[in-house]
Short mmCIF file of C-alpha atoms in Angstrom, two decimals:
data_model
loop_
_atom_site.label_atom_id
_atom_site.label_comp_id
_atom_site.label_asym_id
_atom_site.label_seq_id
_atom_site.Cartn_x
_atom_site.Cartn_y
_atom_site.Cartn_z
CA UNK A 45 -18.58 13.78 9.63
CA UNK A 46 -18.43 15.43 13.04
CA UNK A 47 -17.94 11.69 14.92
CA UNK A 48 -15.31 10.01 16.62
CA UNK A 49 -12.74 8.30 15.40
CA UNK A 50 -13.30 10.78 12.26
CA UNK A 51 -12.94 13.88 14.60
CA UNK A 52 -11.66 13.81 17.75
CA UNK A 53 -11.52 16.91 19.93
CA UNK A 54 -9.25 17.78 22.60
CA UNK A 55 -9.44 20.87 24.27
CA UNK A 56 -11.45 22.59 21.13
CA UNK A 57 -8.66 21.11 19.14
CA UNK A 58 -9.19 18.92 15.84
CA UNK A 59 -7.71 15.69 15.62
CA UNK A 60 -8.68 12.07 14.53
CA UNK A 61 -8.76 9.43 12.19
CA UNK A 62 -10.24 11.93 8.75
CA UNK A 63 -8.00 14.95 10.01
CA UNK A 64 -5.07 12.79 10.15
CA UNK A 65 -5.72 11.59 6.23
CA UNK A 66 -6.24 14.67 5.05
CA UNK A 67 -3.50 16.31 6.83
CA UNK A 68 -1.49 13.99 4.89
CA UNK A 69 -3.11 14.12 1.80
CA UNK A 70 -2.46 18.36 1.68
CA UNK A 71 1.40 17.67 3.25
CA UNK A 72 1.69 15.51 -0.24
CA UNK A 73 -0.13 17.29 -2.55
CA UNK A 74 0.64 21.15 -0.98
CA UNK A 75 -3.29 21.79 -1.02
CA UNK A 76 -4.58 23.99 1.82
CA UNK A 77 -7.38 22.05 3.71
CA UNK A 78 -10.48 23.43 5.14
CA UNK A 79 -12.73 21.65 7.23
CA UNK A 80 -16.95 21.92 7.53
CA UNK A 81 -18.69 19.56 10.00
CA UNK A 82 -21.54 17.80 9.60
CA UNK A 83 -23.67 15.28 11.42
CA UNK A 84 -24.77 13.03 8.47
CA UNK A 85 -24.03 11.31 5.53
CA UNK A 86 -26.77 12.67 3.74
CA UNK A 87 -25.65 16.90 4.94
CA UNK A 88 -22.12 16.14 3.46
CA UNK A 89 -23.38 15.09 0.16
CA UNK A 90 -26.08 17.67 0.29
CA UNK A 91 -23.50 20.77 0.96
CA UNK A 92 -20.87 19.13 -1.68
CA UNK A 93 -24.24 19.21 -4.30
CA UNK A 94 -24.27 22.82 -3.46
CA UNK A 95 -21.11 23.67 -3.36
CA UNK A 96 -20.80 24.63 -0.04
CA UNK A 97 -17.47 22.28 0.10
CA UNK A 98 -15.43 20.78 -2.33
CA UNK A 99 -14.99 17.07 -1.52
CA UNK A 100 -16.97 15.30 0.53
CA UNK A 101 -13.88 13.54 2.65
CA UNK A 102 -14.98 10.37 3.86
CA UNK A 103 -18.37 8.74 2.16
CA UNK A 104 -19.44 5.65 1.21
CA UNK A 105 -21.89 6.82 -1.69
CA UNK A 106 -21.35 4.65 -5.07
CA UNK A 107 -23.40 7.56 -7.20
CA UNK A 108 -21.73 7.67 -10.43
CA UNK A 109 -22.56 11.66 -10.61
CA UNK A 110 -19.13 11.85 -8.67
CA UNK A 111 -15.43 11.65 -9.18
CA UNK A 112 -14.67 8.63 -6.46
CA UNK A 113 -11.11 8.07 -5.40
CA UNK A 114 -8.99 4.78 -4.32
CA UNK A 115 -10.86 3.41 -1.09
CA UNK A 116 -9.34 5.22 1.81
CA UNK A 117 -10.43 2.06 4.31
CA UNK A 118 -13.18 -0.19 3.81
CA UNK A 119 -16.33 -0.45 6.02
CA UNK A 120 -19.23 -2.30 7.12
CA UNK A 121 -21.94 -2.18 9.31
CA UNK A 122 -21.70 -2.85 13.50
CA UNK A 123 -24.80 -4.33 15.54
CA UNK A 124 -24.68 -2.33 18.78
CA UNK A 125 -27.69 -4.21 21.76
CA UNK A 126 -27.42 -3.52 25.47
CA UNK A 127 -24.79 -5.40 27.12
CA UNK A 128 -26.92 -7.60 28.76
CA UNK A 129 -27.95 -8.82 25.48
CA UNK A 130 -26.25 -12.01 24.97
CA UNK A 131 -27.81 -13.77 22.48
CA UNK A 132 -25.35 -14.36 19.37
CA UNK A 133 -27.13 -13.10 16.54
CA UNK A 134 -25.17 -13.86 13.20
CA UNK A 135 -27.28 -12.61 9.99
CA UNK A 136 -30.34 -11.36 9.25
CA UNK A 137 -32.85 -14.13 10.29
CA UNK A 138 -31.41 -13.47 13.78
CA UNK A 139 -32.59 -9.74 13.97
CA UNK A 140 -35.32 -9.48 11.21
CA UNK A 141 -37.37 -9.02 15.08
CA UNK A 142 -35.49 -6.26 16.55
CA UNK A 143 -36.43 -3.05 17.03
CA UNK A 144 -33.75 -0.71 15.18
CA UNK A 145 -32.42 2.87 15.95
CA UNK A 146 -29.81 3.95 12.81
CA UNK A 147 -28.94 6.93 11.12
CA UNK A 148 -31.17 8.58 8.73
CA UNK A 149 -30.53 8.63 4.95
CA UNK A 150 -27.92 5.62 5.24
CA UNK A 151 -26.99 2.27 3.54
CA UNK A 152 -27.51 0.86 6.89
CA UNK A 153 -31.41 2.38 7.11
CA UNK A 154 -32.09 1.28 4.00
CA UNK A 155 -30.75 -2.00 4.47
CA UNK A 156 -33.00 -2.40 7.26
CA UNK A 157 -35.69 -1.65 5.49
CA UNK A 158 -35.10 -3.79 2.04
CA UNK A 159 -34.52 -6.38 4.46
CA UNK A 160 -37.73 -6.27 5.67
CA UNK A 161 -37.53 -5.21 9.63
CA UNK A 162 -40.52 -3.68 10.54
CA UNK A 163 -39.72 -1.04 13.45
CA UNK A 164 -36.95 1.20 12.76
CA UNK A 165 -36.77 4.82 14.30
CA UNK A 166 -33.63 6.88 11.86
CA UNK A 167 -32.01 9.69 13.48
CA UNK A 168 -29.79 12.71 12.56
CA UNK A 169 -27.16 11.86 14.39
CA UNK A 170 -25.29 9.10 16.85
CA UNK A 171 -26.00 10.09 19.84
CA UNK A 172 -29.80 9.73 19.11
CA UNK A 173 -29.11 6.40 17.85
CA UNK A 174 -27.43 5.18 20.91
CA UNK A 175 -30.12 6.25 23.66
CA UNK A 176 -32.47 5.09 22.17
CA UNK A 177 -30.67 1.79 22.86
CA UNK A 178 -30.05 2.59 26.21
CA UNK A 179 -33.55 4.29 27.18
CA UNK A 180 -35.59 1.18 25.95
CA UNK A 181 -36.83 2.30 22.90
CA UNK A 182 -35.40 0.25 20.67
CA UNK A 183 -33.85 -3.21 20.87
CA UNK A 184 -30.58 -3.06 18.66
CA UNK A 185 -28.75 -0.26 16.38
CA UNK A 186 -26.87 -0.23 13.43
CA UNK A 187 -24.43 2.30 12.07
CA UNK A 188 -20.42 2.28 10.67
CA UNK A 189 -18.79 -0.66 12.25
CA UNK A 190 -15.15 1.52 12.20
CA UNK A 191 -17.50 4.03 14.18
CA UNK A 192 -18.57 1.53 16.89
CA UNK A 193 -15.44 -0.23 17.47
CA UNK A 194 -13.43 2.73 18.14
CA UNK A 195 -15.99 4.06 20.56
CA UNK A 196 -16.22 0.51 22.48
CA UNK A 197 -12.35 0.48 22.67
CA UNK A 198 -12.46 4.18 24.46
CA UNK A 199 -15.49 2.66 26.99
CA UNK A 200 -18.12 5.43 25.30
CA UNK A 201 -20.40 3.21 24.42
CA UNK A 202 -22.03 3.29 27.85
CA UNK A 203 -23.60 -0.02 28.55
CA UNK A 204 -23.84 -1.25 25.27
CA UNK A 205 -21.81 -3.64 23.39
CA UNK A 206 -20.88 -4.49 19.54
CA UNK A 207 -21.87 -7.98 18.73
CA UNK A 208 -18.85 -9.86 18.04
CA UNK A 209 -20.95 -12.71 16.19
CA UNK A 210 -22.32 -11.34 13.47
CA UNK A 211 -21.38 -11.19 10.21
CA UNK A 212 -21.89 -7.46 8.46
CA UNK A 213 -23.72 -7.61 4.86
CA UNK A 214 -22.64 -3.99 4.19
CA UNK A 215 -18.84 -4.57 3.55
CA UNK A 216 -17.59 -1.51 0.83
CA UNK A 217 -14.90 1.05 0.89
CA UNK A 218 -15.18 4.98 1.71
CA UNK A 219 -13.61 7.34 -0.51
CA UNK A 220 -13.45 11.08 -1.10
CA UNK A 221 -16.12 12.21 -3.79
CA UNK A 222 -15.85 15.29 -5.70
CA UNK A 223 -18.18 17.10 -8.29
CA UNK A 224 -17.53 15.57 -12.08
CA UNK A 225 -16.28 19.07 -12.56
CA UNK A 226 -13.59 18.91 -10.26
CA UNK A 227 -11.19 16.40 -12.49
CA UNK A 228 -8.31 18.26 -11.12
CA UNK A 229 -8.43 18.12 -7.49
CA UNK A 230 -9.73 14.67 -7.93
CA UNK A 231 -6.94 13.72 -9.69
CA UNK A 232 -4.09 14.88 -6.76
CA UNK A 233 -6.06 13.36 -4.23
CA UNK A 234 -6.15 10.06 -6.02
CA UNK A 235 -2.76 10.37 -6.97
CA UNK A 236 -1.72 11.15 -3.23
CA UNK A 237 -3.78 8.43 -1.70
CA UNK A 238 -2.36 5.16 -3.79
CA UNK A 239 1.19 7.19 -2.10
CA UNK A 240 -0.54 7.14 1.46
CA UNK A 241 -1.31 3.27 1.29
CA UNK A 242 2.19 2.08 -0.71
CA UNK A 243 4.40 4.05 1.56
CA UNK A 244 2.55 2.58 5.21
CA UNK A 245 0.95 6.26 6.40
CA UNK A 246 -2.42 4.69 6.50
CA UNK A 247 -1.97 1.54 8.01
CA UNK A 248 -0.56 3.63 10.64
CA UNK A 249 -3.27 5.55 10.93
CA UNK A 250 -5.17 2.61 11.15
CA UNK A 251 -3.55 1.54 13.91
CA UNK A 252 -3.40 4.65 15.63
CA UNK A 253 -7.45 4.84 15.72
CA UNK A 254 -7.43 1.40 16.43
CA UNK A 255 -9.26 0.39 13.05
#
């Protein structure tokens, strides 16, 4: 997805945390990489159901209508409140009373709402999320935890805070899904990642992006 860590841009020029695995991914494997952008979880699955790419890089989805690799790093979800917030919220009795921004079409929206929290406002991307938090209009969000501690480490979360206290319910790994079709492509990129985490390349680029 177009978000930091996952892309970073720098003078119109791609970097960060996915263009760094799949830079090494097509370095090991000698396939040429293309990269399409989108804002949401639900847009990359959507354009890899219609073929418009032919992995979707970095999701979370456990539909079994895909080829899933190897995890590439696990995840879970972040709380993000304002940082005068201080209350230390821990599970879901603590914020069953929040108001909650997230991102549409996600395992975190419909967490919140199989866990029963009555206001939540989804949005189609991040930066919606986040001011609503910051305008008032909603009390707490929740989206990828690797997402919001990368952008509290480079000070972008402007004046709000990830709750060190509580304890995510969402823990599972992202992987690269591919069309049932696609057995092999798949089977390269599976092949290349269990290299990527023996041989050290993506610890380091977990460290790099601070993950």
């Amino acid at each position: 997805m177009d978000e930091e860590p996952g892309v970073v841009r720098n003078n119109n020029q791609g970097g960060g945390r996915d263009i760094d695995v799949w830079t090494a991914i097509a370095n090991d494997t000698g396939v040429r990489v293309t990269y399409v952008y989108v804002k949401n979880p639900s847009a990359l699955l959507a354009a890899l159901d219609e073929g418009k790419v032919d992995v979707a890089g970095w999701t979370s989805t456990t539909s079994e209508k895909y080829l899933r690799t190897t995890t590439i790093l696990p995840t879970a979800e972040a709380l993000v409140v304002p940082k005068t917030d201080v209350r230390p919220y821990r599970n879901l009795d603590d914020i069953r009373n929040l108001r909650f921004a997230t991102l549409k079409d996600t395992a975190y929206a419909n967490y919140l709402k199989n866990s029963g929290i009555v206001s939540i406002r989804e949005f189609n991307n991040l930066p919606d999320v986040l001011s609503a938090v910051t305008s008032g209009e909603a009390d707490a969000a929740m989206f990828s935890g690797i997402i919001a501690g990368y952008m509290e480490k480079q000070d972008k979360l402007s004046g709000l805070q990830v709750v060190r206290s509580y304890q995510p319910a969402l823990s599972r790994p992202v992987v690269a899904a591919f069309p049932k079709g696609a057995s092999e492509s798949y089977e390269k990129v599976e092949a290349a990642l269990k290299k990527l985490h023996a041989n050290g390349t993506m610890e380091t680029i977990k460290a790099k992006y601070g993950l």
